[in-house]
PDB file of C-alpha atoms in Angstrom:
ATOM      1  CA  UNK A  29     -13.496  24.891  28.942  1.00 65.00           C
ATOM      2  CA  UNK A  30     -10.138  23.431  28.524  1.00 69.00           C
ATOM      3  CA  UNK A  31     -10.045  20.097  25.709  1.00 68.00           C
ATOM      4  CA  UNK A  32      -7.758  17.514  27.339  1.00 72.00           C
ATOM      5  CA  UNK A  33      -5.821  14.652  25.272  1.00 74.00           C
ATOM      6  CA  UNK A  34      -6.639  11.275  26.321  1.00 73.00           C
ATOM      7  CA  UNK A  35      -6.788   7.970  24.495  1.00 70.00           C
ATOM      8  CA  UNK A  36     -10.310   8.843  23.440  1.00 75.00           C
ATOM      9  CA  UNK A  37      -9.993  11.828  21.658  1.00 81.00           C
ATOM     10  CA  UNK A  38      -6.676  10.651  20.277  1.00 83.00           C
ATOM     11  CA  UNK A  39      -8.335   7.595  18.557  1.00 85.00           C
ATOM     12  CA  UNK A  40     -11.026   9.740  17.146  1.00 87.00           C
ATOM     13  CA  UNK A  41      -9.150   9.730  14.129  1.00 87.00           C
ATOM     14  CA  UNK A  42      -7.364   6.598  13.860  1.00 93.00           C
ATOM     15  CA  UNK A  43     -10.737   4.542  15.380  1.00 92.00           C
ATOM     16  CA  UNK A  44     -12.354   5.980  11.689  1.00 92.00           C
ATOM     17  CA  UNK A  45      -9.649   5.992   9.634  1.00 94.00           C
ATOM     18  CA  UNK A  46      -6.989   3.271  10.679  1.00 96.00           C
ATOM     19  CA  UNK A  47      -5.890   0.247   9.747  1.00 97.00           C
ATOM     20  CA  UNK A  48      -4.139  -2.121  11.922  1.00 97.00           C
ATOM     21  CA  UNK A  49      -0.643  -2.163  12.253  1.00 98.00           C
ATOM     22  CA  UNK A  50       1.870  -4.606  13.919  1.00 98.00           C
ATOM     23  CA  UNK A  51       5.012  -4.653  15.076  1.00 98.00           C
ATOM     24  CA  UNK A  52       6.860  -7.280  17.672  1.00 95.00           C
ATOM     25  CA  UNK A  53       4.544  -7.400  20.145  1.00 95.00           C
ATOM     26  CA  UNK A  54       2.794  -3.577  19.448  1.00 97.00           C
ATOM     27  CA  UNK A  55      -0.676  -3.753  17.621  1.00 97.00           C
ATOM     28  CA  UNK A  56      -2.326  -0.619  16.795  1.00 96.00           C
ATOM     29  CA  UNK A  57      -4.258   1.723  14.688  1.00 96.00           C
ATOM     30  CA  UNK A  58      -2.294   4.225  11.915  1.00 97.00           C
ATOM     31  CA  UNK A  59      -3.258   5.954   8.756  1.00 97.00           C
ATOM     32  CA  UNK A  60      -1.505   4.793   5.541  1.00 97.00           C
ATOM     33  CA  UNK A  61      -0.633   7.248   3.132  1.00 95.00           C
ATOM     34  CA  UNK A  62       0.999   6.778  -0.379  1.00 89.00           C
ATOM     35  CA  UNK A  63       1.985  10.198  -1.886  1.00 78.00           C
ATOM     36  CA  UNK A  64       3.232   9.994  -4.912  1.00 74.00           C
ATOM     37  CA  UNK A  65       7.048  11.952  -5.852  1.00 71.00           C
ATOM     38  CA  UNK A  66       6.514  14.093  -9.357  1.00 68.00           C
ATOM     39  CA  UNK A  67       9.021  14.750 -12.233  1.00 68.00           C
ATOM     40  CA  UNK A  68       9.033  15.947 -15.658  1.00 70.00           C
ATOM     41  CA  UNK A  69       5.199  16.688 -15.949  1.00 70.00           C
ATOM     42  CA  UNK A  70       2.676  13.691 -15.182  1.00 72.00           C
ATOM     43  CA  UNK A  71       5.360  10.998 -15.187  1.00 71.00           C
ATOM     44  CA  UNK A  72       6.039   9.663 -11.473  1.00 67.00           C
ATOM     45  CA  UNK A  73       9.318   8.616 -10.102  1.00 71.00           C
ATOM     46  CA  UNK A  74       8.282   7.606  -6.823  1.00 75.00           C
ATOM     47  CA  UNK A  75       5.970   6.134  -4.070  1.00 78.00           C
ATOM     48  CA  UNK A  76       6.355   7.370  -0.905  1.00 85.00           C
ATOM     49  CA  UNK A  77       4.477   5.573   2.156  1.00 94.00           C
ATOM     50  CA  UNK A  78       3.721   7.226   5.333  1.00 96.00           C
ATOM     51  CA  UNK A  79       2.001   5.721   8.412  1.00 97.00           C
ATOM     52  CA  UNK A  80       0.184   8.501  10.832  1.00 97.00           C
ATOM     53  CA  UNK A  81       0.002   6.579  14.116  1.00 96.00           C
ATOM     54  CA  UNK A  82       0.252   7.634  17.692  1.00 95.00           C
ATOM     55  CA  UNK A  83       3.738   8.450  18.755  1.00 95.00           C
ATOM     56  CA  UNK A  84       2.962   5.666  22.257  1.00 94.00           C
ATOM     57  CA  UNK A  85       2.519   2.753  19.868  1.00 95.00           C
ATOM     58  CA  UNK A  86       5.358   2.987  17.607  1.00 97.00           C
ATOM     59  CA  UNK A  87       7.069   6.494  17.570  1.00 95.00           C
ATOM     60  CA  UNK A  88      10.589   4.387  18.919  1.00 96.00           C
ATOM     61  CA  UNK A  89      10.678   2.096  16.272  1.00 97.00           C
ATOM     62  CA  UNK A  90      14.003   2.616  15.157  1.00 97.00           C
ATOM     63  CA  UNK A  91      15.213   2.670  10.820  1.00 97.00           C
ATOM     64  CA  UNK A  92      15.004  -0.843   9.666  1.00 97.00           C
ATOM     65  CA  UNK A  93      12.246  -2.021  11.984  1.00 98.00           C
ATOM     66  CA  UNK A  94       9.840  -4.002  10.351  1.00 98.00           C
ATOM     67  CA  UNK A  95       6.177  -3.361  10.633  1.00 98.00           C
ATOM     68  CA  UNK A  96       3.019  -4.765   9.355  1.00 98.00           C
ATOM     69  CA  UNK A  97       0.239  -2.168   7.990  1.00 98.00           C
ATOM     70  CA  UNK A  98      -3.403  -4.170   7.182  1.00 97.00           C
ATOM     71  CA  UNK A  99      -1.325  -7.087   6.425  1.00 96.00           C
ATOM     72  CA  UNK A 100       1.470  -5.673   4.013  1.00 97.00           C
ATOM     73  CA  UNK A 101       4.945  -5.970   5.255  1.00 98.00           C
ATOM     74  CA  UNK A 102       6.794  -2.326   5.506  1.00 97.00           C
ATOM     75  CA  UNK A 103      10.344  -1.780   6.645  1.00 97.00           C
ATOM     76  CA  UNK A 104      10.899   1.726   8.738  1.00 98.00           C
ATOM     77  CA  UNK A 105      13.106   4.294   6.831  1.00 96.00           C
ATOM     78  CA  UNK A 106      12.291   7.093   9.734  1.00 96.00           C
ATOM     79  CA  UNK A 107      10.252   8.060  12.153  1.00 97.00           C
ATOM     80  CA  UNK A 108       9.368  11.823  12.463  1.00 96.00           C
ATOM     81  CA  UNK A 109       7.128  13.744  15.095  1.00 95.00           C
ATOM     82  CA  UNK A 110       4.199  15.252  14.438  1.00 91.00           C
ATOM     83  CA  UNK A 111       2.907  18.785  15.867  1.00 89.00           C
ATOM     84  CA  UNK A 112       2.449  18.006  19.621  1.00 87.00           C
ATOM     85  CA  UNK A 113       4.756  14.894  19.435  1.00 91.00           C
ATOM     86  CA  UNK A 114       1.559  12.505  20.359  1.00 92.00           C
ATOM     87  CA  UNK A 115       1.359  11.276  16.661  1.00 95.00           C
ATOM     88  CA  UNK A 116       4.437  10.642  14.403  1.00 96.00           C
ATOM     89  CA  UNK A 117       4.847  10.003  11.112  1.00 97.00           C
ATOM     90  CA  UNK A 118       6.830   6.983   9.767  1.00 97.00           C
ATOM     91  CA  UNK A 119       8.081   6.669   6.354  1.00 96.00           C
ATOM     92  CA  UNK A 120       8.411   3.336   5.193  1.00 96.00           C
ATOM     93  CA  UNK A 121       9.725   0.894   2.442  1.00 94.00           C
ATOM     94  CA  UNK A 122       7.630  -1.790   1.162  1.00 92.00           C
ATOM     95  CA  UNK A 123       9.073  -5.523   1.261  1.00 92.00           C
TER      96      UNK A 123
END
């Protein structure tokens, strides 16, 4: 039995995990991670932010682009494909 991709079964994810996300006129559902860049032992450096979204809402947002994720304003750094290329994942800046 062959599993096909559809919006469905690509918002399985997102529809329990997601937050909303905006950008121009593009609302949709992404998964906001904040790993956290390591030096020197237990002292951090860095906080990285990464949205998981589908690659159809917002995988041609271009660097600079600004985007809202649950309400927090985010400016896009890049935008990087993921597996299959039908989620991406886009590292941002916070504003």
């Amino acid at each position: 039995m062959a599993f096909t991709e559809d919006a469905t079964t690509l918002n399985v994810y997102l529809n329990d995990f997601g937050v909303s996300c905006t950008s121009g006129g593009t609302t949709g559902l992404g998964v906001l991670s904040q790993p956290q860049t390591i030096l020197a032992g237990d002292q951090i450096i860095s906080t990285e932010y990464e949205l998981f979204t589908l690659t159809s809402n917002f995988g041609a947002l271009l660097s600079g682009a600004s985007i809202s994720v649950n309400t927090v304003n985010y400016k896009v750094r890049e935008v990087q494909a993921e597996d299959d290329g039908l989620f991406c994942r886009i590292m941002l800046s916070k504003v």
